[in-house]
């Protein structure tokens, strides 16, 4: 009984930005729990490699290249999935970018690019997925990816912080409209996790020391640290969990 609560057999999950990094970890975790996974990325070559790697591991995987930040690209990707009979039960809005610069030096173009990729994309991909989930009438799961910056600011990351704060409220806004359709929308807020995005920070002894000192668990998180929460939020174990953001951060957001 308990193990079936977390079983994703028969479900199809789309994870955006999943050729590498945390997205790839979520995809592997959901596949390991039984889901067929649809990987997405901008980089076609990396995407093909990630799909082949999952298939070689015995998992069912497909790949679809599209730009999550562009409406026409998202809409046409969903039309392509419709045409190939791919119906998404679980969506993880993971793709994201960072841009570090003080606000007084920041261009409107860089601000917009970060907002579009980290926030507008979750609206666009979420909208297309939910439209179809509602039409099918079988419910669904949407997991948005926030950050500790959904709650707290850090100098030089204003557009990212603003977008991730928005993710927290978009998760609630989606809940307000879609919970009655059996769609649970929740978010994960990872702490400092080791990926290509954060490798330059981990390579800086001062920053690395700050992360380890500031995190009660005294270490960086790893992609596999997020899988349990992702599977929980993707499975029927969370069928009455709505509009929450769960921080998976080694305790960082809980302490001063
Ligand atoms: P990475 O930079 O390692 O991976 C991000 C992935 O998103 C890449 O595969 C990238 O593709 C893809 N991507 C970027 N832009 C687009 C786009 N427009 N369309 C489709 N795919 C795109 O990041 P992480 O794995 O570290 O982060 C993943 C998510 O987790 C992000 O939302 C991030 O904000 C969040 N997060 C990460 C934390 C961390 O410590 N690492 C902490 C808190 C939150 P490509 O290879 O083509 O560039």
Coordinates of C-alpha atoms and ligand atoms in Angstrom, one line a residue:
X1 CA 0.0 0.0 0.0
X2 CA 2.6 2.5 1.1
X3 CA 4.9 1.7 -1.8
X4 CA 2.0 2.1 -4.3
X5 CA 1.4 5.6 -3.0
X6 CA 4.7 6.7 -4.7
X7 CA 4.4 4.5 -7.8
X8 CA 4.4 6.5 -11.1
X9 CA 3.8 3.5 -13.4
X10 CA 1.6 4.5 -16.3
X11 CA 2.3 8.2 -15.9
X12 CA 4.1 10.5 -18.3
X13 CA 6.2 13.3 -16.9
X14 CA 7.6 16.3 -18.7
X15 CA 10.7 17.9 -17.1
X16 CA 11.8 21.2 -18.6
X17 CA 15.6 21.9 -18.8
X18 CA 16.4 18.3 -18.2
X19 CA 19.4 17.5 -20.4
X20 CA 21.6 18.2 -17.4
X21 CA 21.7 19.5 -13.8
X22 CA 18.8 19.2 -11.4
X23 CA 16.3 18.7 -14.2
X24 CA 18.1 15.6 -15.3
X25 CA 18.1 14.3 -11.7
X26 CA 14.3 14.8 -11.4
X27 CA 13.8 13.0 -14.7
X28 CA 15.9 10.1 -13.6
X29 CA 14.1 10.0 -10.2
X30 CA 10.6 10.0 -11.8
X31 CA 11.6 7.4 -14.3
X32 CA 13.0 5.2 -11.5
X33 CA 9.6 5.5 -9.8
X34 CA 7.9 4.1 -13.0
X35 CA 7.1 7.2 -15.1
X36 CA 7.8 7.6 -18.8
X37 CA 9.8 10.8 -19.0
X38 CA 9.8 13.5 -21.7
X39 CA 13.0 15.5 -21.5
X40 CA 13.3 19.0 -22.8
X41 CA 16.2 21.3 -23.4
X42 CA 17.5 24.0 -25.7
X43 CA 20.6 22.1 -26.7
X44 CA 19.6 19.3 -29.1
X45 CA 22.8 17.3 -28.8
X46 CA 22.7 17.3 -25.0
X47 CA 19.1 16.4 -25.1
X48 CA 19.7 13.4 -27.4
X49 CA 22.5 12.2 -25.2
X50 CA 20.3 12.5 -22.0
X51 CA 17.5 10.6 -23.7
X52 CA 19.8 7.8 -24.8
X53 CA 21.4 7.6 -21.4
X54 CA 18.1 7.1 -19.7
X55 CA 17.0 4.5 -22.3
X56 CA 20.3 2.6 -21.8
X57 CA 19.4 2.5 -18.2
X58 CA 16.2 0.7 -19.1
X59 CA 13.9 3.7 -18.7
X60 CA 11.2 4.9 -21.1
X61 CA 12.3 8.3 -22.3
X62 CA 11.5 10.8 -25.1
X63 CA 13.0 14.2 -25.9
X64 CA 11.5 17.4 -27.2
X65 CA 13.5 20.5 -27.9
X66 CA 11.8 23.8 -27.3
X67 CA 12.5 27.2 -25.7
X68 CA 10.4 27.4 -22.5
X69 CA 10.5 31.2 -22.6
X70 CA 8.9 31.6 -26.0
X71 CA 5.2 31.3 -26.3
X72 CA 5.1 30.0 -29.9
X73 CA 7.8 27.4 -29.2
X74 CA 5.9 26.1 -26.1
X75 CA 2.6 26.0 -27.9
X76 CA 4.0 24.2 -31.0
X77 CA 5.8 21.6 -28.7
X78 CA 2.5 20.7 -27.0
X79 CA 0.9 20.4 -30.5
X80 CA 3.7 18.1 -31.5
X81 CA 3.2 16.0 -28.4
X82 CA -0.6 15.9 -29.1
X83 CA 0.1 14.6 -32.6
X84 CA 2.4 11.9 -31.3
X85 CA -0.1 10.8 -28.6
X86 CA 2.0 12.1 -25.6
X87 CA -0.3 13.2 -22.8
X88 CA 1.5 14.8 -19.8
X89 CA 0.3 13.8 -16.3
X90 CA 3.2 15.3 -14.4
X91 CA 5.0 18.5 -15.3
X92 CA 8.2 19.9 -13.6
X93 CA 8.9 23.5 -14.5
X94 CA 12.6 23.3 -13.9
X95 CA 14.4 25.2 -16.7
X96 CA 16.1 28.3 -15.3
X97 CA 19.0 30.7 -15.7
X98 CA 20.9 33.0 -13.5
X99 CA 22.5 36.4 -14.2
X100 CA 24.5 38.1 -11.5
X101 CA 24.9 41.9 -11.7
X102 CA 24.2 44.8 -9.4
X103 CA 20.8 46.4 -10.1
X104 CA 22.2 49.8 -11.1
X105 CA 24.2 48.1 -13.9
X106 CA 21.5 45.7 -15.0
X107 CA 20.0 46.2 -18.6
X108 CA 16.3 45.8 -19.2
X109 CA 17.1 43.0 -21.7
X110 CA 19.0 40.9 -19.1
X111 CA 16.2 41.5 -16.5
X112 CA 13.6 40.4 -19.1
X113 CA 15.6 37.3 -20.2
X114 CA 15.8 36.0 -16.6
X115 CA 12.1 36.8 -15.8
X116 CA 11.0 35.1 -19.1
X117 CA 13.0 31.9 -18.5
X118 CA 12.4 31.5 -14.8
X119 CA 8.9 32.8 -14.4
X120 CA 7.0 33.4 -17.6
X121 CA 8.0 29.9 -18.8
X122 CA 6.3 28.2 -15.9
X123 CA 3.1 30.1 -16.8
X124 CA 3.4 29.2 -20.5
X125 CA 4.3 25.5 -20.0
X126 CA 1.9 25.2 -17.0
X127 CA -0.9 26.7 -19.0
X128 CA -0.5 24.3 -22.0
X129 CA -0.1 21.3 -19.7
X130 CA -3.1 22.2 -17.5
X131 CA -5.4 23.0 -20.5
X132 CA -4.9 19.4 -21.6
X133 CA -5.1 17.9 -18.1
X134 CA -8.5 19.6 -17.5
X135 CA -9.8 18.4 -20.9
X136 CA -8.8 14.8 -20.1
X137 CA -10.4 15.0 -16.7
X138 CA -7.9 12.8 -15.0
X139 CA -6.1 15.4 -12.8
X140 CA -2.4 16.0 -12.8
X141 CA 0.6 17.2 -11.0
X142 CA 2.6 20.4 -11.6
X143 CA 5.8 21.1 -9.7
X144 CA 7.3 24.5 -10.1
X145 CA 10.9 25.1 -9.1
X146 CA 11.5 28.0 -6.7
X147 CA 14.6 28.7 -4.7
X148 CA 15.6 30.1 -1.3
X149 CA 15.2 33.4 -3.2
X150 CA 11.5 32.7 -3.3
X151 CA 11.8 34.0 0.3
X152 CA 15.1 35.8 0.7
X153 CA 17.1 38.2 -1.4
X154 CA 20.8 38.1 -2.2
X155 CA 22.7 41.0 -3.7
X156 CA 23.4 40.8 -7.5
X157 CA 20.5 38.4 -8.3
X158 CA 17.5 40.8 -8.5
X159 CA 15.7 39.4 -11.6
X160 CA 16.3 35.8 -10.4
X161 CA 15.0 36.6 -6.9
X162 CA 12.0 38.4 -8.4
X163 CA 11.2 35.5 -10.7
X164 CA 11.6 32.9 -7.9
X165 CA 9.4 35.0 -5.6
X166 CA 6.9 35.0 -8.4
X167 CA 7.1 31.2 -8.7
X168 CA 5.8 31.0 -5.1
X169 CA 2.8 33.1 -5.9
X170 CA 2.2 31.6 -9.4
X171 CA 2.0 28.2 -7.6
X172 CA -0.8 29.6 -5.4
X173 CA -2.5 31.2 -8.4
X174 CA -2.5 28.0 -10.4
X175 CA -3.8 26.1 -7.3
X176 CA -6.7 28.6 -7.0
X177 CA -7.9 27.8 -10.5
X178 CA -6.8 24.1 -11.0
X179 CA -7.2 22.3 -7.7
X180 CA -10.9 21.7 -8.4
X181 CA -9.8 19.8 -11.5
X182 CA -7.7 17.4 -9.5
X183 CA -4.5 19.1 -10.4
X184 CA -2.1 19.6 -7.5
X185 CA 0.3 22.5 -8.1
X186 CA 3.2 22.7 -5.6
X187 CA 6.8 23.9 -5.7
X188 CA 10.2 22.8 -4.6
X189 CA 12.7 25.4 -3.2
X190 CA 16.2 23.8 -3.5
X191 CA 19.0 25.2 -1.3
X192 CA 22.5 25.5 -2.6
X193 CA 22.9 22.4 -4.9
X194 CA 26.0 21.4 -6.8
X195 CA 25.3 21.7 -10.6
X196 CA 26.9 23.5 -13.6
X197 CA 24.9 26.6 -12.6
X198 CA 26.6 26.7 -9.2
X199 CA 30.0 25.1 -9.9
X200 CA 31.7 28.5 -10.2
X201 CA 30.4 29.4 -6.7
X202 CA 31.6 26.0 -5.3
X203 CA 35.0 26.6 -6.9
X204 CA 35.3 29.9 -4.9
X205 CA 36.7 29.0 -1.5
X206 CA 35.0 32.0 0.1
X207 CA 31.6 31.2 -1.2
X208 CA 32.0 27.5 -0.6
X209 CA 32.9 28.2 3.0
X210 CA 29.9 30.6 3.3
X211 CA 27.5 27.9 2.0
X212 CA 28.9 25.2 4.4
X213 CA 28.9 27.6 7.3
X214 CA 25.4 28.9 6.7
X215 CA 23.8 25.5 6.0
X216 CA 23.0 23.5 9.2
X217 CA 23.7 20.2 7.2
X218 CA 27.2 21.7 6.5
X219 CA 27.3 20.6 2.9
X220 CA 26.0 21.5 -0.6
X221 CA 22.9 19.6 -1.8
X222 CA 23.2 17.1 -4.6
X223 CA 20.6 16.5 -7.3
X224 CA 19.6 13.2 -5.7
X225 CA 18.6 15.1 -2.5
X226 CA 15.6 16.5 -4.4
X227 CA 14.3 13.2 -5.8
X228 CA 12.2 12.1 -2.8
X229 CA 10.3 15.4 -2.7
X230 CA 9.8 15.4 -6.4
X231 CA 8.4 11.8 -6.4
X232 CA 6.2 12.7 -3.5
X233 CA 4.8 15.7 -5.2
X234 CA 4.4 13.8 -8.5
X235 CA 2.6 10.8 -6.9
X236 CA -0.8 10.1 -5.4
X237 CA 0.9 10.4 -1.9
X238 CA 0.4 14.2 -2.3
X239 CA -3.2 14.2 -3.6
X240 CA -4.4 16.7 -1.0
X241 CA -1.2 18.8 -0.9
X242 CA -2.0 22.1 -2.8
X243 CA -0.1 25.3 -3.3
X244 CA 2.9 24.5 -1.1
X245 CA 6.6 25.3 -1.6
X246 CA 8.8 22.7 0.1
X247 CA 12.3 23.9 0.8
X248 CA 15.0 21.1 0.4
X249 CA 18.0 23.0 1.7
X250 CA 19.8 21.3 4.5
X251 CA 18.0 23.7 6.9
X252 CA 19.4 26.9 5.5
X253 CA 16.2 28.9 5.3
X254 CA 15.3 27.9 8.9
X255 CA 18.3 29.5 10.7
X256 CA 20.0 32.9 11.0
Ligands
LIG1 P1 21.6 24.2 -14.9 O1 22.1 25.5 -15.5 O2 22.6 23.2 -14.6 O3 20.5 23.6 -15.9 C1 19.4 24.3 -16.4 C2 18.9 23.6 -17.6 O4 17.8 24.4 -18.1 C3 19.9 23.4 -18.7 O5 19.7 22.1 -19.2 C4 19.5 24.5 -19.7 O6 19.7 24.1 -21.1 C5 18.0 24.5 -19.5 N1 17.4 25.7 -20.1 C6 17.8 27.0 -19.9 N2 17.0 27.9 -20.6 C7 16.1 27.1 -21.2 C8 15.1 27.4 -22.1 N3 14.8 28.7 -22.4 N4 14.3 26.4 -22.6 C9 14.6 25.1 -22.3 N5 15.6 24.8 -21.5 C10 16.4 25.8 -20.9 O7 20.7 24.7 -13.7 P2 20.3 23.8 -12.4 O8 20.1 22.4 -12.7 O9 21.3 24.3 -11.3 O10 18.9 24.5 -12.0 C11 17.7 24.0 -12.4 C12 16.5 24.7 -11.7 O11 16.7 24.7 -10.3 C13 16.5 26.2 -12.1 O12 15.2 26.6 -12.2 C14 17.2 26.9 -11.0 O13 16.8 28.2 -10.8 C15 16.7 26.0 -9.8 N6 17.6 26.1 -8.6 C16 18.9 25.7 -8.7 C17 19.7 25.7 -7.5 C18 21.1 25.2 -7.5 O14 21.7 25.4 -6.4 N7 21.6 24.6 -8.5 C19 19.1 26.3 -6.3 C20 17.7 26.7 -6.3 C21 17.0 26.6 -7.5 P3 21.1 24.4 -21.9 O15 21.9 23.2 -21.5 O16 20.7 24.4 -23.3 O17 21.6 25.7 -21.4

